[in-house]
Amino acid sequence: MRTNRKTAVTLAAVLLAAAAPAVAQASPSTESGTAPSACRPANHTAKITEAPSSAGHHHYRVTLSAPRGYDPCQLASSPKGVRFSDHGSQTRITVGQYGDQRAVVTFGPGHPVHFDIQVPNHARQVSADEASFTLRAPDGQIPGTSFAQGRLKVATGTLIGPLQQGA
């Protein structure tokens, strides 16, 4: 009985040691391709900040960041379906797009991206504290809605720029 127990313990130790590298490979890694995509709305955060104004326009920057543990992904064009709300009440502002809608950017941990919200100065502006939007990949729309928090004012004629590299 004693020999069988030693053999069983030794065999279990050998099996555990052999399985350890496989378990380590199965854990999420941004280099292995096994982690969830940073492009999915639940896997990133977005923040709205004021940006420098230009002639006739106020600008706001929406920066998307992904924490470690998610795979990088490709994003393209301006976000679609952009809506603004203030304290949970949706505004009636609809937006257009400007800029190169064919540009593709890489997004993921350590690789933030941003897009511009351009608001005309001369129009009647309304306050908002949140933007919701749908991201696009080079081959189509990414399922789900992303949300960005931050104070801004929007108006008729607001335009959304394409995604760009950097914060």
PDB file of C-alpha atoms in Angstrom, residues 6 16 21 33 35 49 63 72 92 94 97 118 128 134 146 151 157 167:
ATOM      1  CA  LYS A   6       4.235   6.999  -3.252  1.00  0.00           C
ATOM      2  CA  LEU A  16       0.704  18.794 -12.414  1.00  0.00           C
ATOM      3  CA  PRO A  21       2.749  25.376 -18.898  1.00  0.00           C
ATOM      4  CA  GLY A  33      -4.759  36.243 -28.853  1.00  0.00           C
ATOM      5  CA  ALA A  35      -7.986  37.447 -24.188  1.00  0.00           C
ATOM      6  CA  THR A  49     -12.521  66.321 -21.890  1.00  0.00           C
ATOM      7  CA  THR A  63     -10.457  59.193 -25.153  1.00  0.00           C
ATOM      8  CA  PRO A  72      -5.724  44.886 -29.069  1.00  0.00           C
ATOM      9  CA  ARG A  92     -32.445  65.777 -29.351  1.00  0.00           C
ATOM     10  CA  THR A  94     -28.166  64.486 -34.015  1.00  0.00           C
ATOM     11  CA  GLN A  97     -19.216  63.123 -39.368  1.00  0.00           C
ATOM     12  CA  GLN A 118     -16.820  69.556 -32.924  1.00  0.00           C
ATOM     13  CA  ALA A 128     -24.669  67.000 -21.619  1.00  0.00           C
ATOM     14  CA  THR A 134     -21.125  52.391 -31.405  1.00  0.00           C
ATOM     15  CA  SER A 146     -19.935  52.374 -25.470  1.00  0.00           C
ATOM     16  CA  ARG A 151     -19.282  67.640 -19.170  1.00  0.00           C
ATOM     17  CA  GLY A 157     -24.438  70.979 -36.450  1.00  0.00           C
ATOM     18  CA  ALA A 167      -4.904  60.058 -25.826  1.00  0.00           C
TER      19      ALA A 167
END
